[in-house]
PDB file of N, CA and C in Angstrom:
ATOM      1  N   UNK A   4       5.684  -8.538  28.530  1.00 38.00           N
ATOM      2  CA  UNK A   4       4.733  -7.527  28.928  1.00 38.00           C
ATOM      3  C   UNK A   4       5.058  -7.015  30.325  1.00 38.00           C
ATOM      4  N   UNK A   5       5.361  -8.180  31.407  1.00 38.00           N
ATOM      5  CA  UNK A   5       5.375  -7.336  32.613  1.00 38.00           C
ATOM      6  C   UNK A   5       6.873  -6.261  32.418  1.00 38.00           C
ATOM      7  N   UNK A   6       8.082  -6.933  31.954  1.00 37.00           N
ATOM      8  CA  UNK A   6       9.487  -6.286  32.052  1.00 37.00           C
ATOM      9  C   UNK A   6       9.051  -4.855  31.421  1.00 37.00           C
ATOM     10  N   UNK A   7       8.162  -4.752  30.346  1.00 37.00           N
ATOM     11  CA  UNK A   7       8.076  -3.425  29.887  1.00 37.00           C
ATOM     12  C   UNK A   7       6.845  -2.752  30.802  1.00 37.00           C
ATOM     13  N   UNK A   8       6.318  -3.286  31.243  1.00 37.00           N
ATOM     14  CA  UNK A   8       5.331  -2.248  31.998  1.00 37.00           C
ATOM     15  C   UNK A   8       6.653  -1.726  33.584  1.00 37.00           C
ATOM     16  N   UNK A   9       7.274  -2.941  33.993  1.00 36.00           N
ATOM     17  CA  UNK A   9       7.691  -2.471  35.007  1.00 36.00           C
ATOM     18  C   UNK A   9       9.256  -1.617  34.528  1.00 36.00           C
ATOM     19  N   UNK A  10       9.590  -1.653  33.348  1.00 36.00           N
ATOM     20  CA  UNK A  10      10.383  -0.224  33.043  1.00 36.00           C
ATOM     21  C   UNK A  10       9.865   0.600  32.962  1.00 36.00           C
ATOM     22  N   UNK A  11       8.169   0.615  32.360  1.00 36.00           N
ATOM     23  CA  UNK A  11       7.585   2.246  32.346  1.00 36.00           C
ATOM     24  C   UNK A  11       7.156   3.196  33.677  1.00 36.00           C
ATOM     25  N   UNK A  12       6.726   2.073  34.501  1.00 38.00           N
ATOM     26  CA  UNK A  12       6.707   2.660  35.477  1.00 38.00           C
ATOM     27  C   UNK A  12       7.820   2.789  36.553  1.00 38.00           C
ATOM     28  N   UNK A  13       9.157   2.377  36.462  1.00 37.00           N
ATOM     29  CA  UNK A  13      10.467   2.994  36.893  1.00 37.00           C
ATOM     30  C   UNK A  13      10.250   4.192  36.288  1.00 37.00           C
ATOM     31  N   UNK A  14      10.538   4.468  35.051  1.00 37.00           N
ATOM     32  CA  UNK A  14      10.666   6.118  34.213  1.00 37.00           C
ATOM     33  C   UNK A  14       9.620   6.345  34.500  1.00 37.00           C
ATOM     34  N   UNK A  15       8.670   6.303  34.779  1.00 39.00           N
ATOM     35  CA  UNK A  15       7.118   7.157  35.289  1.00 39.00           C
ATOM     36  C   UNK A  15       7.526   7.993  36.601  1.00 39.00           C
ATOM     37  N   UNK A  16       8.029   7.430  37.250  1.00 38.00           N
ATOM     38  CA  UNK A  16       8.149   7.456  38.636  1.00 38.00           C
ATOM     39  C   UNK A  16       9.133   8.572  39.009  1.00 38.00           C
ATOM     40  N   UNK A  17      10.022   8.148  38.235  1.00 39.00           N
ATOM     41  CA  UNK A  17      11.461   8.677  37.975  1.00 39.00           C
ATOM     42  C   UNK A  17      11.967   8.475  39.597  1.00 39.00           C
ATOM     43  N   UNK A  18      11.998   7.125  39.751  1.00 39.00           N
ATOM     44  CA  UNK A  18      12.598   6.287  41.241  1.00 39.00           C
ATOM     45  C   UNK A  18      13.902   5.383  40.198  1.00 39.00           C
ATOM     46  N   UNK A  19      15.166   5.284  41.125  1.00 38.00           N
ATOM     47  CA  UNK A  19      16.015   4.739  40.609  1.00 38.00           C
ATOM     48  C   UNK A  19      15.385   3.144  40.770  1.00 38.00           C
ATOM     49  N   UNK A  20      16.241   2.217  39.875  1.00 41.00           N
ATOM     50  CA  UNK A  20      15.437   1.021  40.103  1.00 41.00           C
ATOM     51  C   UNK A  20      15.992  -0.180  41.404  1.00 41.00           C
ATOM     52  N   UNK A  21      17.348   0.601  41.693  1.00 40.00           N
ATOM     53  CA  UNK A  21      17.817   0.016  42.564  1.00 40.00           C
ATOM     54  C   UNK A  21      16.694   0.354  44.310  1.00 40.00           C
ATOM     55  N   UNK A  22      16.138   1.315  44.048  1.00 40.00           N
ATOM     56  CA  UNK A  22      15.242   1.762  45.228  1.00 40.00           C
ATOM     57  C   UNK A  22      14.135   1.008  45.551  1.00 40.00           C
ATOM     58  N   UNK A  23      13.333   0.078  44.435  1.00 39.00           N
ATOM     59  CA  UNK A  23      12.496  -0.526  44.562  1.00 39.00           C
ATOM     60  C   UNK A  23      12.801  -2.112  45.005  1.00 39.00           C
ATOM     61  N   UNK A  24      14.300  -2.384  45.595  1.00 40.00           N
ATOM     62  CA  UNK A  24      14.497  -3.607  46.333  1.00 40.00           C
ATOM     63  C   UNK A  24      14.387  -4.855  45.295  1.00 40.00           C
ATOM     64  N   UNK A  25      14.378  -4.007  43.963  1.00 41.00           N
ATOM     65  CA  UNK A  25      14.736  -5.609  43.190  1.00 41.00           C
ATOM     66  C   UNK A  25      16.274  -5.923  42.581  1.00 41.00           C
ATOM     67  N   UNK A  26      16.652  -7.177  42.875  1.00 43.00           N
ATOM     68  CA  UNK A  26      18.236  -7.112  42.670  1.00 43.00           C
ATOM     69  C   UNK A  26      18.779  -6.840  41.522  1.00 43.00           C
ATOM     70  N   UNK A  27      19.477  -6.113  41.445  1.00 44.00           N
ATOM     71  CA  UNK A  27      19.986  -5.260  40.105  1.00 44.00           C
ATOM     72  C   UNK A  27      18.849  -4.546  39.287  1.00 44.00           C
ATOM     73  N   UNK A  28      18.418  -4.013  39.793  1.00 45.00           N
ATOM     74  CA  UNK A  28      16.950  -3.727  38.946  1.00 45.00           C
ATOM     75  C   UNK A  28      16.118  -4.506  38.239  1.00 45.00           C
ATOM     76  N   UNK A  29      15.816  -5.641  38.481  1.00 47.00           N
ATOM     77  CA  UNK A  29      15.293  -6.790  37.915  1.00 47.00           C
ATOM     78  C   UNK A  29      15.999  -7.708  37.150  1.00 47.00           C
ATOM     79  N   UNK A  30      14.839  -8.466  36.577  1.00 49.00           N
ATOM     80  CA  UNK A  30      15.448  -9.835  35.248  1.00 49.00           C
ATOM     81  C   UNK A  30      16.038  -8.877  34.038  1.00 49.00           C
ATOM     82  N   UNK A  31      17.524  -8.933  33.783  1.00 49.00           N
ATOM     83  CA  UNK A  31      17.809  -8.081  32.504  1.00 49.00           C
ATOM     84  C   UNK A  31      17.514  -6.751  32.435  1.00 49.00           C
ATOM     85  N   UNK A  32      17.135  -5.896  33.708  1.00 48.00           N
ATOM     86  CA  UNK A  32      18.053  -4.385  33.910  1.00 48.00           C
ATOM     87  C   UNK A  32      18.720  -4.690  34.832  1.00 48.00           C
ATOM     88  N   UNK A  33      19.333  -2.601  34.524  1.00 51.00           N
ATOM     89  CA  UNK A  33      20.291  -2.755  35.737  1.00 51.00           C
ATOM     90  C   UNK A  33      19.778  -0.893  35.558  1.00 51.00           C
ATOM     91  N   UNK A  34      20.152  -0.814  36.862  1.00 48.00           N
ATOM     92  CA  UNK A  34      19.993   1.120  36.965  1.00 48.00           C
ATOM     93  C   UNK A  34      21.283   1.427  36.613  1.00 48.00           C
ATOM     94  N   UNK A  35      20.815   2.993  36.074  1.00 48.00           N
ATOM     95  CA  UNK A  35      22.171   3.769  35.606  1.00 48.00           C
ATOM     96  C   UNK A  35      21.759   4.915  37.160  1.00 48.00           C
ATOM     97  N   UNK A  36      22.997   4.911  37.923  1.00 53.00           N
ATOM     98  CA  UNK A  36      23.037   5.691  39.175  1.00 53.00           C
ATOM     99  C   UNK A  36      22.858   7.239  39.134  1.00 53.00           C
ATOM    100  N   UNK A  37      23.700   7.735  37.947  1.00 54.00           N
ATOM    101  CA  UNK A  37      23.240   8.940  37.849  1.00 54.00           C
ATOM    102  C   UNK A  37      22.086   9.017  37.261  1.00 54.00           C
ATOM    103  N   UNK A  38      21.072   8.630  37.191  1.00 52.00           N
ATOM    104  CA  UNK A  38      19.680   9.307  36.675  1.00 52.00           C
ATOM    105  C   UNK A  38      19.038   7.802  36.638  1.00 52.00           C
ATOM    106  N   UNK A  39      17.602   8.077  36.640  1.00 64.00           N
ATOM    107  CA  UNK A  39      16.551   7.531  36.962  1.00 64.00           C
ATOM    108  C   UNK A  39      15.791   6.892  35.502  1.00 64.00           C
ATOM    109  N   UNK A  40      16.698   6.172  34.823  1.00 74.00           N
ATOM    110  CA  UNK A  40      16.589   5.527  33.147  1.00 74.00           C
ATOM    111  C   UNK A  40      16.886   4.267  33.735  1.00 74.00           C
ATOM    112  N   UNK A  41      16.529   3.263  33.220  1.00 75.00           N
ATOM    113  CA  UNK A  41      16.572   1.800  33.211  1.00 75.00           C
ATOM    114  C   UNK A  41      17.058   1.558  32.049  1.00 75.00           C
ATOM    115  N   UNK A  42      18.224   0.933  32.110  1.00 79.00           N
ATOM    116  CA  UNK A  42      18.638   0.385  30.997  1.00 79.00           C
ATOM    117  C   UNK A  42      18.878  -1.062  30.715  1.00 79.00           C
ATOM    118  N   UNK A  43      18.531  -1.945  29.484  1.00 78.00           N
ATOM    119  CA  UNK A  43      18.716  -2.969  29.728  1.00 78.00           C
ATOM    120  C   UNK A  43      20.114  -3.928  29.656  1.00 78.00           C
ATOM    121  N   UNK A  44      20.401  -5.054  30.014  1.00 81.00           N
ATOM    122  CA  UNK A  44      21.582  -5.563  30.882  1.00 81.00           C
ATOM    123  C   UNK A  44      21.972  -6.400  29.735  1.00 81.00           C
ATOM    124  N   UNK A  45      23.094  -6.077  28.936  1.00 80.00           N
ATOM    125  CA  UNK A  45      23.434  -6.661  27.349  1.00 80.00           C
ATOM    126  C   UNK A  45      24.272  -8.404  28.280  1.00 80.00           C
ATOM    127  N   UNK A  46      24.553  -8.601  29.735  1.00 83.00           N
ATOM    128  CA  UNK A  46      24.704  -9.677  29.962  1.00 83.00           C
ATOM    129  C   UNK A  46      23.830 -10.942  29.911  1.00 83.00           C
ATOM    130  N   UNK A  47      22.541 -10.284  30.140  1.00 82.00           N
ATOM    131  CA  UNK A  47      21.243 -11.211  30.705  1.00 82.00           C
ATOM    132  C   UNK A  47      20.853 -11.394  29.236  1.00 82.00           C
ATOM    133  N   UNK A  48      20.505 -13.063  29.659  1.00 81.00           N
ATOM    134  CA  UNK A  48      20.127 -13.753  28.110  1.00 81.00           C
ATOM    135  C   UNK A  48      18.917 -14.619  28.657  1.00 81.00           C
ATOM    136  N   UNK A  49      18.213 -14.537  27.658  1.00 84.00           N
ATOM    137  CA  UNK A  49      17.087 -15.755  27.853  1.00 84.00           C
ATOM    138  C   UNK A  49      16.553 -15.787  26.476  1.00 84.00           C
ATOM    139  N   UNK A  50      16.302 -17.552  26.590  1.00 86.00           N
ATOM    140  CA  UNK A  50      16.066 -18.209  24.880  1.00 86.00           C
ATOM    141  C   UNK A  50      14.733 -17.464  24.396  1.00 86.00           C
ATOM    142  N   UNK A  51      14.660 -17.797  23.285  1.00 85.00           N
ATOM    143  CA  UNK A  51      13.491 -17.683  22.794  1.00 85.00           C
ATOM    144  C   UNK A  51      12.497 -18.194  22.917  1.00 85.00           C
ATOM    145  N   UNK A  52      11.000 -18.475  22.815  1.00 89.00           N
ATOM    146  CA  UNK A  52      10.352 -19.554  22.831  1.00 89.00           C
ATOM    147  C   UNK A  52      10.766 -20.612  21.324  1.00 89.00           C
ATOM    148  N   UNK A  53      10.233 -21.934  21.299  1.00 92.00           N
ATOM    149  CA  UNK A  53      10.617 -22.096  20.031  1.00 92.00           C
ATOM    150  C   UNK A  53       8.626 -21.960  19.175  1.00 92.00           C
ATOM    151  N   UNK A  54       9.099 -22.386  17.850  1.00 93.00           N
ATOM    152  CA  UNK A  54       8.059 -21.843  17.204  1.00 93.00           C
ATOM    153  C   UNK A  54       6.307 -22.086  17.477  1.00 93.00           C
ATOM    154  N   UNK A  55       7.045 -23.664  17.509  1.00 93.00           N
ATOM    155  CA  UNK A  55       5.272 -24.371  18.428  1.00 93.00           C
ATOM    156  C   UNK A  55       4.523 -23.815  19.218  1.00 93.00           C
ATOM    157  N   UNK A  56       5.662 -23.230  20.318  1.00 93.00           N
ATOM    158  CA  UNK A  56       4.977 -21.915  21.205  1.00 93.00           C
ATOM    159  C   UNK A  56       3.854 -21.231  20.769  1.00 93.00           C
ATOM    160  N   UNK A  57       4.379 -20.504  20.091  1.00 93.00           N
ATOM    161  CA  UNK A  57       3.391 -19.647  19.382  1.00 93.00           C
ATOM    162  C   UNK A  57       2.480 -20.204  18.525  1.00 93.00           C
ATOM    163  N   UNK A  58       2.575 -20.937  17.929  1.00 93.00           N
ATOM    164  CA  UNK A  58       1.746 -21.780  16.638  1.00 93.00           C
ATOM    165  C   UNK A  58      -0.070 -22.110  17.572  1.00 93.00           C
ATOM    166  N   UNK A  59       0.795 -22.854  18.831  1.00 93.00           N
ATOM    167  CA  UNK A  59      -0.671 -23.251  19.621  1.00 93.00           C
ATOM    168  C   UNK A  59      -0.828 -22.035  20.499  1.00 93.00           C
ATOM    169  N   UNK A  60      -0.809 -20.707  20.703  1.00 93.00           N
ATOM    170  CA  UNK A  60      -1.092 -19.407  21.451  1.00 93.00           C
ATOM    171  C   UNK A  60      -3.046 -19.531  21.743  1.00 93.00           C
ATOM    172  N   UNK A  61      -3.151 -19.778  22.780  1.00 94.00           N
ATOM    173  CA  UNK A  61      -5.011 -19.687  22.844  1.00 94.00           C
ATOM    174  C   UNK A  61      -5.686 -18.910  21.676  1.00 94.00           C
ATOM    175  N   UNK A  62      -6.553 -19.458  20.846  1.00 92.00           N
ATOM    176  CA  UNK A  62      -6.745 -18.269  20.284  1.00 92.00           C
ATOM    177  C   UNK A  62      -7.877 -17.196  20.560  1.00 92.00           C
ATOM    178  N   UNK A  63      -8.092 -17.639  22.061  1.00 91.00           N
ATOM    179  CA  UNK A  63      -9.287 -16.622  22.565  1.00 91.00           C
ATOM    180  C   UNK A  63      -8.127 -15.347  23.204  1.00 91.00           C
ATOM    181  N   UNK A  64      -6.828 -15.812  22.968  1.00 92.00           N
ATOM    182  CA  UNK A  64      -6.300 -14.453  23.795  1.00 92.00           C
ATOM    183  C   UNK A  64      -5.001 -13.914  22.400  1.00 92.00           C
ATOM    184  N   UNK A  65      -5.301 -14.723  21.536  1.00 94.00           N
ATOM    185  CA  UNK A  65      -4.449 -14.290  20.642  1.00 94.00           C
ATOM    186  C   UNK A  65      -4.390 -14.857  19.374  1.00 94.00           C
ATOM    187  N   UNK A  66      -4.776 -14.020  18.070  1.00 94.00           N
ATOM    188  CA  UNK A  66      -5.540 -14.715  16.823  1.00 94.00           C
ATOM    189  C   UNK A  66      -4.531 -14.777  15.947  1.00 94.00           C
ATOM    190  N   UNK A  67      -3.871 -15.194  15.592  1.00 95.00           N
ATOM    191  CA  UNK A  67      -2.988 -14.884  14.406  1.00 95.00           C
ATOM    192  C   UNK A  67      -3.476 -15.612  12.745  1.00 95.00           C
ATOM    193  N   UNK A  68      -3.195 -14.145  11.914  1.00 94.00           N
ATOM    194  CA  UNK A  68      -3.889 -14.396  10.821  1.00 94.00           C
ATOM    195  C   UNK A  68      -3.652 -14.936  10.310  1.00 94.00           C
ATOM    196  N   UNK A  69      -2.127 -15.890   9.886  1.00 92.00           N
ATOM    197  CA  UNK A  69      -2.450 -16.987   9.058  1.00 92.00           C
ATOM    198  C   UNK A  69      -0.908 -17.823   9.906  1.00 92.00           C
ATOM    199  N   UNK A  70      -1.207 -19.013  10.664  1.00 92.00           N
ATOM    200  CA  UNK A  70      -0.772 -19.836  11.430  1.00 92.00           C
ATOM    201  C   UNK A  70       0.863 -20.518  10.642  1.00 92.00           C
ATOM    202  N   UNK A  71       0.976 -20.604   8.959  1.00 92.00           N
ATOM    203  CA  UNK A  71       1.135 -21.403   8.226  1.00 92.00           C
ATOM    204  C   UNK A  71       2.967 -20.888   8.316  1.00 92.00           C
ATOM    205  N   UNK A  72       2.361 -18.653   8.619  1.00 93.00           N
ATOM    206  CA  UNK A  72       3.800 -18.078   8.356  1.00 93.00           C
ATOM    207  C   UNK A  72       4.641 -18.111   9.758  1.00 93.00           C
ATOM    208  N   UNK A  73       4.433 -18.726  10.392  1.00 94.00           N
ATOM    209  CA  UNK A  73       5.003 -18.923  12.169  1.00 94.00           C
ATOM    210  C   UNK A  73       6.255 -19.677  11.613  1.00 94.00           C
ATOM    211  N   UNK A  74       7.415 -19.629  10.648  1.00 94.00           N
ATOM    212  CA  UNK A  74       8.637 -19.722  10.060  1.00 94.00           C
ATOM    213  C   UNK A  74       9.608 -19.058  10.669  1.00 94.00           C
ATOM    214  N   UNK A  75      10.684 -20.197  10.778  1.00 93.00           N
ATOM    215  CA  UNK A  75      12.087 -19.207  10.934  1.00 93.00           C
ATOM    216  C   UNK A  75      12.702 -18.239  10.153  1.00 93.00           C
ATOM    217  N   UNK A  76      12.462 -16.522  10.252  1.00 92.00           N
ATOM    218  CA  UNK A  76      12.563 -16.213   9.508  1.00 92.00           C
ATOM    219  C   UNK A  76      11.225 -15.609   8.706  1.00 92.00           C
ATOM    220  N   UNK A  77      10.106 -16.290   9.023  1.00 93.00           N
ATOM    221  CA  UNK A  77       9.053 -15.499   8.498  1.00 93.00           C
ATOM    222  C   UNK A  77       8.476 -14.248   9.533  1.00 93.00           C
ATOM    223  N   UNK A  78       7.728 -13.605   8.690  1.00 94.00           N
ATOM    224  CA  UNK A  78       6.786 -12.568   9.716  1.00 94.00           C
ATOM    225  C   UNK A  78       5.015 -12.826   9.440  1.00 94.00           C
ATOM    226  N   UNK A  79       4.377 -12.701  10.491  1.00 94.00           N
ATOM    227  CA  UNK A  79       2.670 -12.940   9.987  1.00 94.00           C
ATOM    228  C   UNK A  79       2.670 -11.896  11.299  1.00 94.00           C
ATOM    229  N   UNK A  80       1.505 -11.983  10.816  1.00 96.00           N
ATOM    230  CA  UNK A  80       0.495 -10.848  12.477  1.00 96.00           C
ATOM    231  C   UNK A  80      -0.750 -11.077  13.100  1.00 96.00           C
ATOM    232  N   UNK A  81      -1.333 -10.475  13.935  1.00 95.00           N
ATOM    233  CA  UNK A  81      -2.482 -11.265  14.711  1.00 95.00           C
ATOM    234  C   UNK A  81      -2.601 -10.331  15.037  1.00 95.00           C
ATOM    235  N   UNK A  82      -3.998 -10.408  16.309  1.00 96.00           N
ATOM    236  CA  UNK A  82      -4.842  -9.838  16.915  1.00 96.00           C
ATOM    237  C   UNK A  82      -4.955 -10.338  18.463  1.00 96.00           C
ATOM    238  N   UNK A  83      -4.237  -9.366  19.541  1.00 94.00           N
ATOM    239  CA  UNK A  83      -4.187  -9.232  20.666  1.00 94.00           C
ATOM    240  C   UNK A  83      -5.706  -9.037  21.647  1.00 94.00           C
ATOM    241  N   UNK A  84      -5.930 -10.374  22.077  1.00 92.00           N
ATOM    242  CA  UNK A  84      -7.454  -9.656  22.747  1.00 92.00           C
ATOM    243  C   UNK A  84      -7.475  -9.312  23.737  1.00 92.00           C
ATOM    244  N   UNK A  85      -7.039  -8.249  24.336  1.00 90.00           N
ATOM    245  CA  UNK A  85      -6.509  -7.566  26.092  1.00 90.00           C
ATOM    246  C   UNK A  85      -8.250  -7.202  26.086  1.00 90.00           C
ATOM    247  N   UNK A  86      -8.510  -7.687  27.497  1.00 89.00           N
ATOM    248  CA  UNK A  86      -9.556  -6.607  27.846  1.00 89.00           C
ATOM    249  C   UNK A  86      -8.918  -5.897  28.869  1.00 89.00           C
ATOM    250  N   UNK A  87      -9.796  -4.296  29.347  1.00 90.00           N
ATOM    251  CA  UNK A  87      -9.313  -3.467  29.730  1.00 90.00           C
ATOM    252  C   UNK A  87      -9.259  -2.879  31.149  1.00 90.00           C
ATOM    253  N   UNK A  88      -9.281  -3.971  31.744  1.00 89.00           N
ATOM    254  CA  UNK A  88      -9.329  -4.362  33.094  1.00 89.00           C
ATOM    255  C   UNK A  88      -8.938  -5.841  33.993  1.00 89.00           C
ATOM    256  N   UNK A  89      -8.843  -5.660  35.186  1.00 88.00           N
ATOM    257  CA  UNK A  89      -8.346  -6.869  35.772  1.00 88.00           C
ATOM    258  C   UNK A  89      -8.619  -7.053  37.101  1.00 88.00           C
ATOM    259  N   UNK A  90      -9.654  -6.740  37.575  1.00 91.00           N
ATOM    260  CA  UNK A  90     -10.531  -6.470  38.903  1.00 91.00           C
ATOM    261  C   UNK A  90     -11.715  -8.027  38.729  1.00 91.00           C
ATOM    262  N   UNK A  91     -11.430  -9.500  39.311  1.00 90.00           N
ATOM    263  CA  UNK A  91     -12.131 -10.399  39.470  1.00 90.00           C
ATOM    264  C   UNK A  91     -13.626 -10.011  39.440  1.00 90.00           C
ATOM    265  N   UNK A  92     -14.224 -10.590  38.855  1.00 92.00           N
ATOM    266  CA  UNK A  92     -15.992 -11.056  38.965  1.00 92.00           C
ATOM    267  C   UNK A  92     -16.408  -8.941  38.065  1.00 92.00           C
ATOM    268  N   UNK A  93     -15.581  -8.650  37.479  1.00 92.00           N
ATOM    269  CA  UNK A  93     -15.983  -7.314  36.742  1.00 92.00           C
ATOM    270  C   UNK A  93     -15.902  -7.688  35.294  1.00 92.00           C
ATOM    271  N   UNK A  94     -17.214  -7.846  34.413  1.00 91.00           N
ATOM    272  CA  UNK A  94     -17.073  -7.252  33.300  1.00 91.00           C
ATOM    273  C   UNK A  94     -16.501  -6.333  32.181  1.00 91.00           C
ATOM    274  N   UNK A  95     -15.007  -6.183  31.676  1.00 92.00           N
ATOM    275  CA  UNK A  95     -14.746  -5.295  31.330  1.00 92.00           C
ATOM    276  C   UNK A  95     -14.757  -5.814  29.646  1.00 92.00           C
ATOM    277  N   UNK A  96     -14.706  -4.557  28.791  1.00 92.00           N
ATOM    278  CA  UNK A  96     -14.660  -5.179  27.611  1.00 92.00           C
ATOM    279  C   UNK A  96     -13.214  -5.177  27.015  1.00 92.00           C
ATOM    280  N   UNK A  97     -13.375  -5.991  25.945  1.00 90.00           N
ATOM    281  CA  UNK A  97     -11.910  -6.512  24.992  1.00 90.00           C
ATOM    282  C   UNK A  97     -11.722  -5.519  23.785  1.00 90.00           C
ATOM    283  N   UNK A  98     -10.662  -5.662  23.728  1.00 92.00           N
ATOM    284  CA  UNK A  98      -9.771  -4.806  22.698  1.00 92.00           C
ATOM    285  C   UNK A  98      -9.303  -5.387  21.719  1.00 92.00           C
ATOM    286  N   UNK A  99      -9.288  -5.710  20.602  1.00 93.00           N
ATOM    287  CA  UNK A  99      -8.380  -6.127  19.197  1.00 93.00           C
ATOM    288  C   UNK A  99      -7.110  -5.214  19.111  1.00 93.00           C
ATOM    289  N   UNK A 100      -5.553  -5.362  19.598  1.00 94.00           N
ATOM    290  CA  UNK A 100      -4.536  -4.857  19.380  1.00 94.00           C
ATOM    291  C   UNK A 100      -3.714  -5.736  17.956  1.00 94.00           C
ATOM    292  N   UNK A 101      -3.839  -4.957  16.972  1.00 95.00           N
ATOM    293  CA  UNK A 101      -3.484  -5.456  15.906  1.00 95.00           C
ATOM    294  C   UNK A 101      -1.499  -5.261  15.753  1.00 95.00           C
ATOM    295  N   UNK A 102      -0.955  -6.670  16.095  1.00 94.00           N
ATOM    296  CA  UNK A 102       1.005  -7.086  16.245  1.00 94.00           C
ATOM    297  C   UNK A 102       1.448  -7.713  15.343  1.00 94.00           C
ATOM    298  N   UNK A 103       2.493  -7.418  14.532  1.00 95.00           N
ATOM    299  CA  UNK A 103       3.575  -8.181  13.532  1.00 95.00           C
ATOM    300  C   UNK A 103       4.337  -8.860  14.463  1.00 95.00           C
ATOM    301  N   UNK A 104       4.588  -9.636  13.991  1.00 92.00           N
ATOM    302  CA  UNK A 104       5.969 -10.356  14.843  1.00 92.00           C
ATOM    303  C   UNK A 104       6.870 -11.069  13.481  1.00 92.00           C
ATOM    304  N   UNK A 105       8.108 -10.534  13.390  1.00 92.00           N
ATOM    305  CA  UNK A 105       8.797 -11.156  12.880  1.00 92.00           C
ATOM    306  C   UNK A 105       9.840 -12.186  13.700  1.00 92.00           C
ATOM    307  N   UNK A 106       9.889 -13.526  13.198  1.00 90.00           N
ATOM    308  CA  UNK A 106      10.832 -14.607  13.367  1.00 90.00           C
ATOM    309  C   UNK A 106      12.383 -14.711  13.335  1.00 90.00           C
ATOM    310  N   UNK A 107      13.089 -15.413  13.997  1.00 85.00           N
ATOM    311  CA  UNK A 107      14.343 -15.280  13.922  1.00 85.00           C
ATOM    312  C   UNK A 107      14.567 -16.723  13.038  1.00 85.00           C
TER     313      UNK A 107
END
């Protein structure tokens, strides 16, 4: 979540990413010099979680509909509960973002 919010707001900006003082444009980009696109860095690797990960996911922040298909190789889907804010001691309300995730 953060790597894609902080590519959208590189291309929001349309600031190269080398300008914002992070090395190589972050974890797994890199800026393309002529223009203001972030692209990601086919060197930079990082594992996967493994499946358990996900199996125990809180389920006040993330519901998945049936626990059983969390398989290598399977796909199931859930329910993302973002609320829509992030300002301490504020009430904001929650969202149901309905996600597939398929397995490797």
């Amino acid at each position: 979540f953060f790597l894609l919010m902080g590519v959208l707001a590189i291309s929001q900006r349309g600031v190269d990413a080398d300008g914002l003082g992070l090395p190589n444009g972050g974890p797994g980009l890199r800026s393309n010099k002529s223009a203001s696109i972030v692209q990601p860095d086919p060197t930079y690797f990082e594992p996967a979680m493994p499946l358990d990960f996900f199996k125990n996911i809180d389920p006040s922040k993330f519901e998945w509909m049936n626990k059983d298909e969390i398989t290598p190789g399977g796909t199931t889907c859930g329910f993302l509960h973002a609320r829509l804010g992030a300002i301490p001691r504020v009430n904001y309300p929650k969202v149901k973002v309905y996600v597939c995730v398929k397995f490797a």
